[in-house]
């Protein structure tokens, strides 16, 4: 056994406790940062106020949602409440990074949240497998199926 004085054992104990604290506090934070495989179009604690895409605007009037001008798909009116719920609860799956420098977005949506001055801008890009979604100013890409893209951006 190593012969150390009482003072030296005290120093060793202090360093061991500091290293243990570093690992106990540092590891969970790193795990939380690496967890988000799924994101949302609208952050969980945020409340959707308005979505503008193309010439259409989805707005909340009281407890009701409205699309202006009215949109029909196959001679049936699109339910504004279902569209608002889709924007609020769609989970996004991160896609492999691809170069979008040569691609032009086919649709753009401006999402206004309660309490935020600047809207979130979402860009939709076509791919061979479906669609890619990117928030303006960010590099992260998300994969969307054709059905999701059609529902969110009112594509034909």
mmCIF file of C-alpha atoms in Angstrom:
data_model
loop_
_atom_site.group_PDB
_atom_site.id
_atom_site.type_symbol
_atom_site.label_atom_id
_atom_site.label_comp_id
_atom_site.label_asym_id
_atom_site.label_seq_id
_atom_site.Cartn_x
_atom_site.Cartn_y
_atom_site.Cartn_z
ATOM 1 C CA UNK A 1 0.000 0.000 0.000
ATOM 2 C CA UNK A 2 1.136 3.517 -0.706
ATOM 3 C CA UNK A 3 2.274 5.407 2.344
ATOM 4 C CA UNK A 4 0.906 8.924 2.261
ATOM 5 C CA UNK A 5 0.467 11.409 4.997
ATOM 6 C CA UNK A 6 -2.992 12.357 6.189
ATOM 7 C CA UNK A 7 -2.767 15.653 4.257
ATOM 8 C CA UNK A 8 -1.801 13.878 1.002
ATOM 9 C CA UNK A 9 -4.670 11.370 1.387
ATOM 10 C CA UNK A 10 -6.976 14.334 1.862
ATOM 11 C CA UNK A 11 -5.710 15.867 -1.419
ATOM 12 C CA UNK A 12 -6.205 12.567 -3.259
ATOM 13 C CA UNK A 13 -9.731 12.333 -1.913
ATOM 14 C CA UNK A 14 -10.510 15.895 -3.062
ATOM 15 C CA UNK A 15 -9.253 15.169 -6.595
ATOM 16 C CA UNK A 16 -11.227 11.922 -6.794
ATOM 17 C CA UNK A 17 -14.410 13.708 -5.734
ATOM 18 C CA UNK A 18 -13.817 16.467 -8.302
ATOM 19 C CA UNK A 19 -13.281 13.927 -11.090
ATOM 20 C CA UNK A 20 -16.386 12.008 -9.997
ATOM 21 C CA UNK A 21 -18.457 15.210 -10.024
ATOM 22 C CA UNK A 22 -17.198 16.049 -13.501
ATOM 23 C CA UNK A 23 -18.302 12.677 -14.841
ATOM 24 C CA UNK A 24 -21.636 12.637 -13.045
ATOM 25 C CA UNK A 25 -22.602 16.113 -14.247
ATOM 26 C CA UNK A 26 -20.918 16.057 -17.656
ATOM 27 C CA UNK A 27 -22.091 12.714 -19.017
ATOM 28 C CA UNK A 28 -25.882 13.280 -18.682
ATOM 29 C CA UNK A 29 -25.555 16.657 -20.406
ATOM 30 C CA UNK A 30 -23.693 15.083 -23.322
ATOM 31 C CA UNK A 31 -26.331 12.357 -23.565
ATOM 32 C CA UNK A 32 -29.109 14.940 -23.666
ATOM 33 C CA UNK A 33 -27.355 16.821 -26.455
ATOM 34 C CA UNK A 34 -26.933 13.730 -28.608
ATOM 35 C CA UNK A 35 -30.490 12.444 -28.072
ATOM 36 C CA UNK A 36 -32.638 14.533 -30.403
ATOM 37 C CA UNK A 37 -33.046 12.275 -33.401
ATOM 38 C CA UNK A 38 -36.505 13.729 -33.927
ATOM 39 C CA UNK A 39 -37.386 17.396 -34.049
ATOM 40 C CA UNK A 40 -40.620 19.244 -34.603
ATOM 41 C CA UNK A 41 -41.625 21.954 -37.027
ATOM 42 C CA UNK A 42 -42.868 23.969 -34.061
ATOM 43 C CA UNK A 43 -41.020 23.585 -30.727
ATOM 44 C CA UNK A 44 -43.066 21.765 -28.078
ATOM 45 C CA UNK A 45 -43.539 24.682 -25.695
ATOM 46 C CA UNK A 46 -44.355 27.153 -28.468
ATOM 47 C CA UNK A 47 -47.812 28.057 -29.682
ATOM 48 C CA UNK A 48 -48.522 28.411 -33.382
ATOM 49 C CA UNK A 49 -50.004 31.747 -34.422
ATOM 50 C CA UNK A 50 -49.886 31.761 -38.238
ATOM 51 C CA UNK A 51 -48.432 29.837 -41.182
ATOM 52 C CA UNK A 52 -48.041 31.493 -44.591
ATOM 53 C CA UNK A 53 -47.245 29.400 -47.651
ATOM 54 C CA UNK A 54 -47.636 30.460 -51.241
ATOM 55 C CA UNK A 55 -50.721 32.621 -51.526
ATOM 56 C CA UNK A 56 -52.423 30.925 -48.557
ATOM 57 C CA UNK A 57 -52.385 31.865 -44.900
ATOM 58 C CA UNK A 58 -53.385 29.641 -41.993
ATOM 59 C CA UNK A 59 -54.415 31.843 -39.058
ATOM 60 C CA UNK A 60 -55.967 31.331 -35.669
ATOM 61 C CA UNK A 61 -59.092 33.356 -34.932
ATOM 62 C CA UNK A 62 -60.099 32.722 -31.344
ATOM 63 C CA UNK A 63 -60.182 28.972 -30.951
ATOM 64 C CA UNK A 64 -60.808 28.324 -34.661
ATOM 65 C CA UNK A 65 -58.288 27.976 -37.487
ATOM 66 C CA UNK A 66 -58.927 29.467 -40.932
ATOM 67 C CA UNK A 67 -57.232 29.204 -44.305
ATOM 68 C CA UNK A 68 -57.418 32.328 -46.431
ATOM 69 C CA UNK A 69 -58.195 32.143 -49.302
ATOM 70 C CA UNK A 70 -60.133 28.910 -48.925
ATOM 71 C CA UNK A 71 -58.431 25.840 -50.404
ATOM 72 C CA UNK A 72 -60.101 22.781 -51.883
ATOM 73 C CA UNK A 73 -58.559 19.459 -52.772
ATOM 74 C CA UNK A 74 -60.596 17.181 -55.054
ATOM 75 C CA UNK A 75 -63.639 19.443 -54.526
ATOM 76 C CA UNK A 76 -63.440 19.073 -50.709
ATOM 77 C CA UNK A 77 -62.473 21.895 -48.395
ATOM 78 C CA UNK A 78 -59.244 21.344 -46.482
ATOM 79 C CA UNK A 79 -59.757 21.230 -42.724
ATOM 80 C CA UNK A 80 -57.773 24.136 -41.255
ATOM 81 C CA UNK A 81 -57.698 22.591 -37.779
ATOM 82 C CA UNK A 82 -56.127 19.380 -39.092
ATOM 83 C CA UNK A 83 -53.561 21.415 -41.006
ATOM 84 C CA UNK A 84 -52.678 23.416 -37.870
ATOM 85 C CA UNK A 85 -52.327 20.196 -35.861
ATOM 86 C CA UNK A 86 -50.072 18.761 -38.564
ATOM 87 C CA UNK A 87 -47.803 21.814 -38.334
ATOM 88 C CA UNK A 88 -47.721 21.604 -34.537
ATOM 89 C CA UNK A 89 -47.149 17.863 -34.130
ATOM 90 C CA UNK A 90 -45.241 16.590 -37.166
ATOM 91 C CA UNK A 91 -42.056 14.846 -36.081
ATOM 92 C CA UNK A 92 -39.055 15.450 -38.299
ATOM 93 C CA UNK A 93 -36.449 12.788 -38.968
ATOM 94 C CA UNK A 94 -32.940 14.004 -39.665
ATOM 95 C CA UNK A 95 -31.772 13.195 -43.195
ATOM 96 C CA UNK A 96 -28.283 12.571 -44.480
ATOM 97 C CA UNK A 97 -26.644 15.822 -45.436
ATOM 98 C CA UNK A 98 -26.836 16.438 -49.136
ATOM 99 C CA UNK A 99 -25.689 19.376 -51.165
ATOM 100 C CA UNK A 100 -28.635 21.647 -51.926
ATOM 101 C CA UNK A 101 -26.553 24.311 -53.649
ATOM 102 C CA UNK A 102 -27.941 23.448 -57.073
ATOM 103 C CA UNK A 103 -31.500 22.784 -55.912
ATOM 104 C CA UNK A 104 -34.230 25.378 -55.750
ATOM 105 C CA UNK A 105 -36.948 25.066 -53.105
ATOM 106 C CA UNK A 106 -40.376 24.305 -54.537
ATOM 107 C CA UNK A 107 -42.229 25.678 -51.519
ATOM 108 C CA UNK A 108 -41.612 27.967 -48.599
ATOM 109 C CA UNK A 109 -43.544 28.398 -45.363
ATOM 110 C CA UNK A 110 -43.282 31.208 -42.855
ATOM 111 C CA UNK A 111 -44.270 30.072 -39.354
ATOM 112 C CA UNK A 112 -45.116 32.740 -36.789
ATOM 113 C CA UNK A 113 -45.101 31.688 -33.137
ATOM 114 C CA UNK A 114 -46.683 33.468 -30.184
ATOM 115 C CA UNK A 115 -44.162 35.738 -28.478
ATOM 116 C CA UNK A 116 -41.573 35.670 -31.260
ATOM 117 C CA UNK A 117 -40.998 38.606 -33.568
ATOM 118 C CA UNK A 118 -39.106 36.782 -36.320
ATOM 119 C CA UNK A 119 -40.909 33.980 -38.177
ATOM 120 C CA UNK A 120 -39.362 30.572 -38.762
ATOM 121 C CA UNK A 121 -38.859 29.988 -42.509
ATOM 122 C CA UNK A 122 -39.059 26.396 -43.768
ATOM 123 C CA UNK A 123 -37.873 25.475 -47.293
ATOM 124 C CA UNK A 124 -39.054 22.344 -49.132
ATOM 125 C CA UNK A 125 -36.775 20.650 -51.674
ATOM 126 C CA UNK A 126 -37.721 17.746 -53.965
ATOM 127 C CA UNK A 127 -35.580 14.589 -54.059
ATOM 128 C CA UNK A 128 -35.841 11.206 -55.724
ATOM 129 C CA UNK A 129 -37.088 9.572 -52.478
ATOM 130 C CA UNK A 130 -39.519 12.301 -51.411
ATOM 131 C CA UNK A 131 -38.745 15.718 -50.022
ATOM 132 C CA UNK A 132 -36.179 17.449 -47.840
ATOM 133 C CA UNK A 133 -37.091 20.187 -45.400
ATOM 134 C CA UNK A 134 -34.657 22.816 -44.164
ATOM 135 C CA UNK A 135 -35.067 25.734 -41.815
ATOM 136 C CA UNK A 136 -33.680 28.897 -43.407
ATOM 137 C CA UNK A 137 -30.249 29.704 -42.027
ATOM 138 C CA UNK A 138 -29.682 26.165 -40.699
ATOM 139 C CA UNK A 139 -27.712 23.325 -42.249
ATOM 140 C CA UNK A 140 -29.753 20.427 -40.832
ATOM 141 C CA UNK A 141 -31.989 18.639 -43.352
ATOM 142 C CA UNK A 142 -35.091 16.619 -42.528
ATOM 143 C CA UNK A 143 -36.756 13.937 -44.645
ATOM 144 C CA UNK A 144 -40.441 14.265 -45.479
ATOM 145 C CA UNK A 145 -42.614 11.786 -47.303
ATOM 146 C CA UNK A 146 -44.649 12.967 -50.285
ATOM 147 C CA UNK A 147 -47.814 12.655 -48.174
ATOM 148 C CA UNK A 148 -46.401 14.830 -45.369
ATOM 149 C CA UNK A 149 -45.139 17.469 -47.810
ATOM 150 C CA UNK A 150 -48.476 17.538 -49.614
ATOM 151 C CA UNK A 151 -50.359 17.924 -46.336
ATOM 152 C CA UNK A 152 -48.114 20.631 -44.839
ATOM 153 C CA UNK A 153 -47.495 22.743 -47.938
ATOM 154 C CA UNK A 154 -50.817 22.070 -49.717
ATOM 155 C CA UNK A 155 -49.053 20.631 -52.748
ATOM 156 C CA UNK A 156 -51.220 19.278 -55.575
#
